[in-house]
Amino acid sequence: SVELDLQTPTIPSKGCSSVRSHRKMSELHKPSTALQIPDNFKGYPLNSFCVPAHYTEDLAEILLPCGLILDRVERLAKDIAIHYEDQSFRALCVLKGGYKFFADLLDRVRQYNRLSGQSSVPFSTDFIRIQSYVDDKSTGNVRVIGLDNLENIRGKNVLIVEDIIDTGRTMVALLEHLKLYEPREVKVASLFVKRTPLSNGYKPDYVGFETPDRFLVGYALDYNERFRDLSHVCVISDTGRKKYANDPM
Ligand code: HPA
Ligand code: MG
């Protein structure tokens, strides 16, 4: 007769489908790349979606309806949550333009934490404002106004959340500034990166959309403080540009 030794565990062969892989999600997951909005993209007509009546003359077209932005933000949140996998991070909102993206992105990280079961990513929130100015030699310089003490980030993982990278000067200067506080790791998520000849070549770690070199407003992006009350990301019209030039709300 044959005796079975039930105490001896079997060693499954590699790739056995019934055995959960011991590799971390972050090693298996491929983060997404920026969604490209081509230069010749004409956008959507204003009357295809709902736009506030006070802006009908001020917008040329809808570049990205709010729903599409949120679907892309969901994927960025997944990429980010999987990157941190069981580590915590401090989310640093660059005000004011970044507030919508920040709120919606972190909502989806919270959702990931509620639903994923196996892993979760604790985070805290900090807020900064940046005044950028350009000195005589055209090098970017920033003054960072922190609402919290930036000493908080020492030794921590930091995720900077920004609305748009245009020339890249502000972000490069901010990253340089944050080095003073010796964070453990700094990642940058920007909803938009503009294709512009004025770019210094800086590329964030997480990008929602790469856009044509046009002035964008809405979803918290402003023009002289206007258009923060617009949900969709739109291209400003010449009328809007003239109407609100040097006329902050
Ligand atoms: N819109 C709003 N704010 C900006 C932009 C833009 O296109 N580029 C840099 N800051
Ligand atoms: Mg901004």
PDB file of C-alpha atoms and ligand atoms in Angstrom:
ATOM      1  CA  SER A   1       0.000   0.000   0.000  1.00  0.00           C
ATOM      2  CA  VAL A   2       1.012   3.585  -0.506  1.00  0.00           C
ATOM      3  CA  GLU A   3       1.197   5.933   2.452  1.00  0.00           C
ATOM      4  CA  LEU A   4       0.616   9.557   1.804  1.00  0.00           C
ATOM      5  CA  ASP A   5       2.481  12.010   3.983  1.00  0.00           C
ATOM      6  CA  LEU A   6      -0.126  14.741   4.327  1.00  0.00           C
ATOM      7  CA  GLN A   7       2.250  16.941   6.306  1.00  0.00           C
ATOM      8  CA  THR A   8       4.597  17.492   3.405  1.00  0.00           C
ATOM      9  CA  PRO A   9       3.599  20.626   1.551  1.00  0.00           C
ATOM     10  CA  THR A  10       3.669  20.523  -2.190  1.00  0.00           C
ATOM     11  CA  ILE A  11       5.826  23.066  -3.906  1.00  0.00           C
ATOM     12  CA  PRO A  12       3.911  24.495  -6.824  1.00  0.00           C
ATOM     13  CA  SER A  13       5.738  24.954 -10.070  1.00  0.00           C
ATOM     14  CA  LYS A  14       6.375  28.492 -11.241  1.00  0.00           C
ATOM     15  CA  GLY A  15       3.423  30.089 -12.945  1.00  0.00           C
ATOM     16  CA  CYS A  16       0.860  27.734 -11.378  1.00  0.00           C
ATOM     17  CA  SER A  17      -2.393  29.643 -11.799  1.00  0.00           C
ATOM     18  CA  SER A  18      -3.840  28.589  -8.450  1.00  0.00           C
ATOM     19  CA  VAL A  19      -1.013  30.160  -6.515  1.00  0.00           C
ATOM     20  CA  ARG A  20      -1.000  33.889  -5.856  1.00  0.00           C
ATOM     21  CA  SER A  21       2.132  35.529  -7.140  1.00  0.00           C
ATOM     22  CA  HIS A  22       4.449  36.857  -4.472  1.00  0.00           C
ATOM     23  CA  ARG A  23       5.614  39.646  -6.722  1.00  0.00           C
ATOM     24  CA  LYS A  24       4.378  43.025  -5.639  1.00  0.00           C
ATOM     25  CA  MET A  25       1.632  44.767  -7.625  1.00  0.00           C
ATOM     26  CA  SER A  26       3.978  47.676  -8.176  1.00  0.00           C
ATOM     27  CA  GLU A  27       6.399  45.393 -10.040  1.00  0.00           C
ATOM     28  CA  LEU A  28       3.660  43.945 -12.269  1.00  0.00           C
ATOM     29  CA  HIS A  29       1.685  47.117 -12.960  1.00  0.00           C
ATOM     30  CA  LYS A  30       2.602  49.283 -15.906  1.00  0.00           C
ATOM     31  CA  PRO A  31       1.748  52.936 -15.230  1.00  0.00           C
ATOM     32  CA  SER A  32      -0.130  54.707 -18.033  1.00  0.00           C
ATOM     33  CA  THR A  33       1.378  57.388 -20.224  1.00  0.00           C
ATOM     34  CA  ALA A  34      -0.149  60.816 -20.913  1.00  0.00           C
ATOM     35  CA  LEU A  35      -3.199  60.897 -23.147  1.00  0.00           C
ATOM     36  CA  GLN A  36      -2.174  62.895 -26.207  1.00  0.00           C
ATOM     37  CA  ILE A  37      -4.472  65.664 -27.442  1.00  0.00           C
ATOM     38  CA  PRO A  38      -3.189  66.329 -30.974  1.00  0.00           C
ATOM     39  CA  ASP A  39      -2.475  69.859 -32.192  1.00  0.00           C
ATOM     40  CA  ASN A  40      -5.164  69.567 -34.867  1.00  0.00           C
ATOM     41  CA  PHE A  41      -7.874  68.475 -32.398  1.00  0.00           C
ATOM     42  CA  LYS A  42     -10.757  70.916 -32.864  1.00  0.00           C
ATOM     43  CA  GLY A  43     -12.406  70.210 -29.506  1.00  0.00           C
ATOM     44  CA  TYR A  44     -16.153  69.926 -28.935  1.00  0.00           C
ATOM     45  CA  PRO A  45     -18.777  72.591 -29.705  1.00  0.00           C
ATOM     46  CA  LEU A  46     -19.886  74.579 -26.674  1.00  0.00           C
ATOM     47  CA  ASN A  47     -23.526  73.690 -27.304  1.00  0.00           C
ATOM     48  CA  SER A  48     -22.834  69.944 -27.098  1.00  0.00           C
ATOM     49  CA  PHE A  49     -22.384  70.262 -23.327  1.00  0.00           C
ATOM     50  CA  CYS A  50     -23.592  72.561 -20.562  1.00  0.00           C
ATOM     51  CA  VAL A  51     -21.580  75.756 -20.133  1.00  0.00           C
ATOM     52  CA  PRO A  52     -22.411  78.658 -17.790  1.00  0.00           C
ATOM     53  CA  ALA A  53     -24.306  81.426 -19.610  1.00  0.00           C
ATOM     54  CA  HIS A  54     -21.821  84.043 -18.350  1.00  0.00           C
ATOM     55  CA  TYR A  55     -19.056  82.419 -20.407  1.00  0.00           C
ATOM     56  CA  THR A  56     -20.739  81.752 -23.749  1.00  0.00           C
ATOM     57  CA  GLU A  57     -18.762  84.464 -25.577  1.00  0.00           C
ATOM     58  CA  ASP A  58     -15.551  83.814 -23.708  1.00  0.00           C
ATOM     59  CA  LEU A  59     -14.781  80.275 -24.837  1.00  0.00           C
ATOM     60  CA  ALA A  60     -13.657  79.034 -28.238  1.00  0.00           C
ATOM     61  CA  GLU A  61     -14.276  75.319 -27.703  1.00  0.00           C
ATOM     62  CA  ILE A  62     -14.427  72.552 -25.131  1.00  0.00           C
ATOM     63  CA  LEU A  63     -11.129  70.680 -25.169  1.00  0.00           C
ATOM     64  CA  LEU A  64     -11.919  68.140 -22.457  1.00  0.00           C
ATOM     65  CA  PRO A  65     -15.356  67.573 -20.954  1.00  0.00           C
ATOM     66  CA  CYS A  66     -15.283  67.111 -17.187  1.00  0.00           C
ATOM     67  CA  GLY A  67     -16.387  63.463 -17.437  1.00  0.00           C
ATOM     68  CA  LEU A  68     -13.399  62.527 -19.564  1.00  0.00           C
ATOM     69  CA  ILE A  69     -11.054  64.318 -17.171  1.00  0.00           C
ATOM     70  CA  LEU A  70     -12.473  62.315 -14.264  1.00  0.00           C
ATOM     71  CA  ASP A  71     -12.076  59.016 -16.113  1.00  0.00           C
ATOM     72  CA  ARG A  72      -8.430  59.818 -16.757  1.00  0.00           C
ATOM     73  CA  VAL A  73      -7.967  60.951 -13.125  1.00  0.00           C
ATOM     74  CA  GLU A  74      -9.279  57.548 -12.009  1.00  0.00           C
ATOM     75  CA  ARG A  75      -6.500  55.805 -13.935  1.00  0.00           C
ATOM     76  CA  LEU A  76      -3.842  58.181 -12.553  1.00  0.00           C
ATOM     77  CA  ALA A  77      -5.101  57.410  -9.038  1.00  0.00           C
ATOM     78  CA  LYS A  78      -4.689  53.697  -9.720  1.00  0.00           C
ATOM     79  CA  ASP A  79      -1.153  54.183 -11.049  1.00  0.00           C
ATOM     80  CA  ILE A  80      -0.263  56.266  -7.998  1.00  0.00           C
ATOM     81  CA  ALA A  81      -1.861  53.947  -5.431  1.00  0.00           C
ATOM     82  CA  ILE A  82      -0.027  50.964  -6.892  1.00  0.00           C
ATOM     83  CA  HIS A  83       3.260  52.855  -6.858  1.00  0.00           C
ATOM     84  CA  TYR A  84       2.957  53.548  -3.123  1.00  0.00           C
ATOM     85  CA  GLU A  85       1.515  50.101  -2.282  1.00  0.00           C
ATOM     86  CA  ASP A  86       1.374  49.886   1.497  1.00  0.00           C
ATOM     87  CA  GLN A  87       3.572  52.952   1.989  1.00  0.00           C
ATOM     88  CA  SER A  88       2.147  56.271   3.055  1.00  0.00           C
ATOM     89  CA  PHE A  89       2.623  59.562   1.259  1.00  0.00           C
ATOM     90  CA  ARG A  90       2.009  63.261   1.779  1.00  0.00           C
ATOM     91  CA  ALA A  91      -0.038  64.796  -1.010  1.00  0.00           C
ATOM     92  CA  LEU A  92       1.042  68.370  -1.646  1.00  0.00           C
ATOM     93  CA  CYS A  93      -1.572  70.490  -3.446  1.00  0.00           C
ATOM     94  CA  VAL A  94      -0.254  73.400  -5.461  1.00  0.00           C
ATOM     95  CA  LEU A  95      -2.960  76.056  -5.073  1.00  0.00           C
ATOM     96  CA  LYS A  96      -5.063  77.436  -6.504  1.00  0.00           C
ATOM     97  CA  GLY A  97      -5.200  75.759  -9.919  1.00  0.00           C
ATOM     98  CA  GLY A  98      -4.495  72.293  -8.560  1.00  0.00           C
ATOM     99  CA  TYR A  99      -7.392  72.072  -6.136  1.00  0.00           C
ATOM    100  CA  LYS A 100      -9.933  70.286  -8.360  1.00  0.00           C
ATOM    101  CA  PHE A 101      -7.422  67.752  -9.631  1.00  0.00           C
ATOM    102  CA  PHE A 102      -6.119  67.255  -6.083  1.00  0.00           C
ATOM    103  CA  ALA A 103      -9.601  66.665  -4.648  1.00  0.00           C
ATOM    104  CA  ASP A 104     -10.733  64.342  -7.439  1.00  0.00           C
ATOM    105  CA  LEU A 105      -7.444  62.396  -7.544  1.00  0.00           C
ATOM    106  CA  LEU A 106      -7.403  61.770  -3.808  1.00  0.00           C
ATOM    107  CA  ASP A 107     -11.097  60.815  -3.851  1.00  0.00           C
ATOM    108  CA  ARG A 108     -10.144  58.005  -6.174  1.00  0.00           C
ATOM    109  CA  VAL A 109      -7.178  56.956  -4.020  1.00  0.00           C
ATOM    110  CA  ARG A 110      -9.647  56.777  -1.102  1.00  0.00           C
ATOM    111  CA  GLN A 111     -11.891  54.640  -3.267  1.00  0.00           C
ATOM    112  CA  TYR A 112      -8.944  52.363  -4.077  1.00  0.00           C
ATOM    113  CA  ASN A 113      -8.248  52.084  -0.359  1.00  0.00           C
ATOM    114  CA  ARG A 114     -11.875  51.152   0.347  1.00  0.00           C
ATOM    115  CA  LEU A 115     -12.128  48.568  -2.394  1.00  0.00           C
ATOM    116  CA  SER A 116      -8.733  47.028  -3.042  1.00  0.00           C
ATOM    117  CA  GLY A 117      -8.747  44.852   0.056  1.00  0.00           C
ATOM    118  CA  GLN A 118      -5.197  43.588  -0.109  1.00  0.00           C
ATOM    119  CA  SER A 119      -3.246  46.796   0.028  1.00  0.00           C
ATOM    120  CA  SER A 120      -3.911  50.382   0.897  1.00  0.00           C
ATOM    121  CA  VAL A 121      -2.064  53.663   0.832  1.00  0.00           C
ATOM    122  CA  PRO A 122      -2.467  56.051   3.755  1.00  0.00           C
ATOM    123  CA  PHE A 123      -1.987  59.693   2.828  1.00  0.00           C
ATOM    124  CA  SER A 124      -2.125  63.121   4.377  1.00  0.00           C
ATOM    125  CA  THR A 125      -2.648  66.473   2.682  1.00  0.00           C
ATOM    126  CA  ASP A 126      -0.638  69.677   2.597  1.00  0.00           C
ATOM    127  CA  PHE A 127      -1.269  72.868   0.653  1.00  0.00           C
ATOM    128  CA  ILE A 128       1.133  75.371  -0.823  1.00  0.00           C
ATOM    129  CA  ARG A 129       0.874  78.448  -2.979  1.00  0.00           C
ATOM    130  CA  ILE A 130       3.624  79.458  -5.304  1.00  0.00           C
ATOM    131  CA  GLN A 131       4.482  82.883  -6.504  1.00  0.00           C
ATOM    132  CA  SER A 132       6.718  82.492  -9.484  1.00  0.00           C
ATOM    133  CA  TYR A 133       8.736  85.313 -10.821  1.00  0.00           C
ATOM    134  CA  VAL A 134      11.465  85.546 -13.353  1.00  0.00           C
ATOM    135  CA  ASP A 135      14.631  87.402 -12.585  1.00  0.00           C
ATOM    136  CA  ASP A 136      16.709  89.435 -15.013  1.00  0.00           C
ATOM    137  CA  LYS A 137      18.562  86.371 -16.281  1.00  0.00           C
ATOM    138  CA  SER A 138      15.299  84.570 -17.165  1.00  0.00           C
ATOM    139  CA  THR A 139      15.830  81.777 -14.677  1.00  0.00           C
ATOM    140  CA  GLY A 140      12.728  80.623 -12.860  1.00  0.00           C
ATOM    141  CA  ASN A 141      12.490  81.433  -9.207  1.00  0.00           C
ATOM    142  CA  VAL A 142       9.679  80.686  -6.821  1.00  0.00           C
ATOM    143  CA  ARG A 143       8.465  81.799  -3.470  1.00  0.00           C
ATOM    144  CA  VAL A 144       6.656  79.014  -1.713  1.00  0.00           C
ATOM    145  CA  ILE A 145       3.929  79.997   0.699  1.00  0.00           C
ATOM    146  CA  GLY A 146       3.154  76.981   2.819  1.00  0.00           C
ATOM    147  CA  LEU A 147      -0.090  76.636   4.740  1.00  0.00           C
ATOM    148  CA  ASP A 148       1.614  73.865   6.682  1.00  0.00           C
ATOM    149  CA  ASN A 149       5.160  73.700   7.909  1.00  0.00           C
ATOM    150  CA  LEU A 150       7.144  72.028   5.150  1.00  0.00           C
ATOM    151  CA  GLU A 151       9.300  70.392   7.827  1.00  0.00           C
ATOM    152  CA  ASN A 152       6.433  67.847   7.724  1.00  0.00           C
ATOM    153  CA  ILE A 153       7.895  66.311   4.587  1.00  0.00           C
ATOM    154  CA  ARG A 154      11.327  65.474   6.014  1.00  0.00           C
ATOM    155  CA  GLY A 155      12.011  61.783   5.387  1.00  0.00           C
ATOM    156  CA  LYS A 156       8.551  61.281   3.839  1.00  0.00           C
ATOM    157  CA  ASN A 157       7.212  60.333   0.403  1.00  0.00           C
ATOM    158  CA  VAL A 158       5.812  63.449  -1.244  1.00  0.00           C
ATOM    159  CA  LEU A 159       3.402  63.610  -4.169  1.00  0.00           C
ATOM    160  CA  ILE A 160       3.167  67.101  -5.636  1.00  0.00           C
ATOM    161  CA  VAL A 161      -0.188  67.670  -7.350  1.00  0.00           C
ATOM    162  CA  GLU A 162      -0.177  70.436  -9.968  1.00  0.00           C
ATOM    163  CA  ASP A 163      -2.683  71.516 -12.609  1.00  0.00           C
ATOM    164  CA  ILE A 164      -0.422  72.282 -15.552  1.00  0.00           C
ATOM    165  CA  ILE A 165       3.224  72.211 -16.560  1.00  0.00           C
ATOM    166  CA  ASP A 166       3.849  74.893 -19.153  1.00  0.00           C
ATOM    167  CA  THR A 167       7.467  76.107 -19.324  1.00  0.00           C
ATOM    168  CA  GLY A 168       8.389  73.757 -16.454  1.00  0.00           C
ATOM    169  CA  ARG A 169      10.238  76.536 -14.661  1.00  0.00           C
ATOM    170  CA  THR A 170       7.951  76.694 -11.645  1.00  0.00           C
ATOM    171  CA  MET A 171       8.122  72.947 -11.015  1.00  0.00           C
ATOM    172  CA  VAL A 172      11.894  72.725 -11.393  1.00  0.00           C
ATOM    173  CA  ALA A 173      12.280  75.580  -8.918  1.00  0.00           C
ATOM    174  CA  LEU A 174       9.761  74.012  -6.499  1.00  0.00           C
ATOM    175  CA  LEU A 175      11.576  70.657  -6.609  1.00  0.00           C
ATOM    176  CA  GLU A 176      14.835  72.457  -5.870  1.00  0.00           C
ATOM    177  CA  HIS A 177      13.177  74.253  -2.938  1.00  0.00           C
ATOM    178  CA  LEU A 178      11.759  71.033  -1.471  1.00  0.00           C
ATOM    179  CA  LYS A 179      15.236  69.454  -1.400  1.00  0.00           C
ATOM    180  CA  LEU A 180      15.946  71.735   1.570  1.00  0.00           C
ATOM    181  CA  TYR A 181      13.596  69.561   3.638  1.00  0.00           C
ATOM    182  CA  GLU A 182      15.181  66.246   2.590  1.00  0.00           C
ATOM    183  CA  PRO A 183      12.055  64.251   1.718  1.00  0.00           C
ATOM    184  CA  ARG A 184      12.489  60.501   1.153  1.00  0.00           C
ATOM    185  CA  GLU A 185      11.044  60.596  -2.373  1.00  0.00           C
ATOM    186  CA  VAL A 186       9.286  63.238  -4.451  1.00  0.00           C
ATOM    187  CA  LYS A 187       6.892  62.394  -7.291  1.00  0.00           C
ATOM    188  CA  VAL A 188       4.929  64.888  -9.368  1.00  0.00           C
ATOM    189  CA  ALA A 189       1.435  64.431 -10.813  1.00  0.00           C
ATOM    190  CA  SER A 190       0.271  67.083 -13.266  1.00  0.00           C
ATOM    191  CA  LEU A 191      -3.098  66.926 -14.967  1.00  0.00           C
ATOM    192  CA  PHE A 192      -1.755  68.707 -18.044  1.00  0.00           C
ATOM    193  CA  VAL A 193       1.562  69.147 -19.766  1.00  0.00           C
ATOM    194  CA  LYS A 194       1.547  71.681 -22.575  1.00  0.00           C
ATOM    195  CA  ARG A 195       3.547  71.065 -25.723  1.00  0.00           C
ATOM    196  CA  THR A 196       5.334  74.369 -26.003  1.00  0.00           C
ATOM    197  CA  PRO A 197       8.651  75.450 -27.493  1.00  0.00           C
ATOM    198  CA  LEU A 198       9.209  77.330 -24.216  1.00  0.00           C
ATOM    199  CA  SER A 199       9.417  74.037 -22.261  1.00  0.00           C
ATOM    200  CA  ASN A 200      12.608  73.420 -20.315  1.00  0.00           C
ATOM    201  CA  GLY A 201      12.134  69.701 -20.911  1.00  0.00           C
ATOM    202  CA  TYR A 202      10.847  68.877 -17.417  1.00  0.00           C
ATOM    203  CA  LYS A 203       8.492  65.847 -17.408  1.00  0.00           C
ATOM    204  CA  PRO A 204       6.346  64.933 -14.384  1.00  0.00           C
ATOM    205  CA  ASP A 205       6.024  61.328 -13.165  1.00  0.00           C
ATOM    206  CA  TYR A 206       2.252  61.208 -13.752  1.00  0.00           C
ATOM    207  CA  VAL A 207       0.543  63.185 -16.516  1.00  0.00           C
ATOM    208  CA  GLY A 208      -3.150  63.238 -17.359  1.00  0.00           C
ATOM    209  CA  PHE A 209      -3.082  64.847 -20.790  1.00  0.00           C
ATOM    210  CA  GLU A 210      -0.494  66.336 -23.097  1.00  0.00           C
ATOM    211  CA  THR A 211      -2.139  69.335 -24.730  1.00  0.00           C
ATOM    212  CA  PRO A 212      -1.614  71.725 -27.639  1.00  0.00           C
ATOM    213  CA  ASP A 213      -0.011  75.081 -26.904  1.00  0.00           C
ATOM    214  CA  ARG A 214      -3.279  76.938 -26.244  1.00  0.00           C
ATOM    215  CA  PHE A 215      -4.459  78.778 -23.143  1.00  0.00           C
ATOM    216  CA  LEU A 216      -6.695  76.456 -21.121  1.00  0.00           C
ATOM    217  CA  VAL A 217      -9.315  77.430 -18.565  1.00  0.00           C
ATOM    218  CA  GLY A 218     -11.783  75.542 -16.406  1.00  0.00           C
ATOM    219  CA  TYR A 219     -11.567  72.675 -13.891  1.00  0.00           C
ATOM    220  CA  ALA A 220      -9.823  75.197 -11.580  1.00  0.00           C
ATOM    221  CA  LEU A 221      -7.480  76.595 -14.247  1.00  0.00           C
ATOM    222  CA  ASP A 222      -7.984  80.329 -14.399  1.00  0.00           C
ATOM    223  CA  TYR A 223      -7.360  83.436 -16.440  1.00  0.00           C
ATOM    224  CA  ASN A 224      -7.047  86.376 -14.038  1.00  0.00           C
ATOM    225  CA  GLU A 225      -9.093  84.395 -11.489  1.00  0.00           C
ATOM    226  CA  ARG A 226     -11.944  83.825 -13.975  1.00  0.00           C
ATOM    227  CA  PHE A 227     -13.178  80.405 -15.107  1.00  0.00           C
ATOM    228  CA  ARG A 228     -12.565  78.536 -11.854  1.00  0.00           C
ATOM    229  CA  ASP A 229     -16.364  78.131 -11.867  1.00  0.00           C
ATOM    230  CA  LEU A 230     -16.253  76.216 -15.174  1.00  0.00           C
ATOM    231  CA  SER A 231     -16.293  72.385 -15.059  1.00  0.00           C
ATOM    232  CA  HIS A 232     -14.929  71.523 -18.493  1.00  0.00           C
ATOM    233  CA  VAL A 233     -11.469  72.407 -19.723  1.00  0.00           C
ATOM    234  CA  CYS A 234     -11.911  74.898 -22.548  1.00  0.00           C
ATOM    235  CA  VAL A 235      -9.843  77.073 -24.828  1.00  0.00           C
ATOM    236  CA  ILE A 236     -10.407  80.760 -24.107  1.00  0.00           C
ATOM    237  CA  SER A 237     -11.713  82.906 -26.987  1.00  0.00           C
ATOM    238  CA  ASP A 238     -10.173  86.179 -28.114  1.00  0.00           C
ATOM    239  CA  THR A 239     -13.252  87.906 -26.707  1.00  0.00           C
ATOM    240  CA  GLY A 240     -12.690  86.294 -23.300  1.00  0.00           C
ATOM    241  CA  ARG A 241      -9.011  87.082 -23.347  1.00  0.00           C
ATOM    242  CA  LYS A 242      -9.689  90.774 -24.037  1.00  0.00           C
ATOM    243  CA  LYS A 243     -12.664  91.035 -21.679  1.00  0.00           C
ATOM    244  CA  TYR A 244     -10.782  89.724 -18.644  1.00  0.00           C
ATOM    245  CA  ALA A 245      -7.306  91.082 -19.375  1.00  0.00           C
ATOM    246  CA  ASN A 246      -6.144  93.031 -16.313  1.00  0.00           C
ATOM    247  CA  ASP A 247      -9.617  92.663 -14.858  1.00  0.00           C
ATOM    248  CA  PRO A 248      -9.399  90.127 -12.100  1.00  0.00           C
ATOM    249  CA  MET A 249     -12.679  89.076 -10.544  1.00  0.00           C
TER     250      MET A 249
HETATM  251  N1  HPA B   1      -4.152  77.957 -18.315  1.00  0.00           N
HETATM  252  C1  HPA B   1      -4.161  78.376 -17.028  1.00  0.00           C
HETATM  253  N2  HPA B   1      -3.053  78.555 -16.306  1.00  0.00           N
HETATM  254  C2  HPA B   1      -1.878  78.286 -16.906  1.00  0.00           C
HETATM  255  C3  HPA B   1      -1.806  77.833 -18.230  1.00  0.00           C
HETATM  256  C4  HPA B   1      -3.011  77.675 -18.980  1.00  0.00           C
HETATM  257  O1  HPA B   1      -3.025  77.276 -20.160  1.00  0.00           O
HETATM  258  N3  HPA B   1      -0.487  77.662 -18.507  1.00  0.00           N
HETATM  259  C5  HPA B   1       0.185  77.988 -17.365  1.00  0.00           C
HETATM  260  N4  HPA B   1      -0.628  78.376 -16.407  1.00  0.00           N
HETATM  261 MG    MG B   2      -1.045  76.986 -11.922  1.00  0.00          MG
END
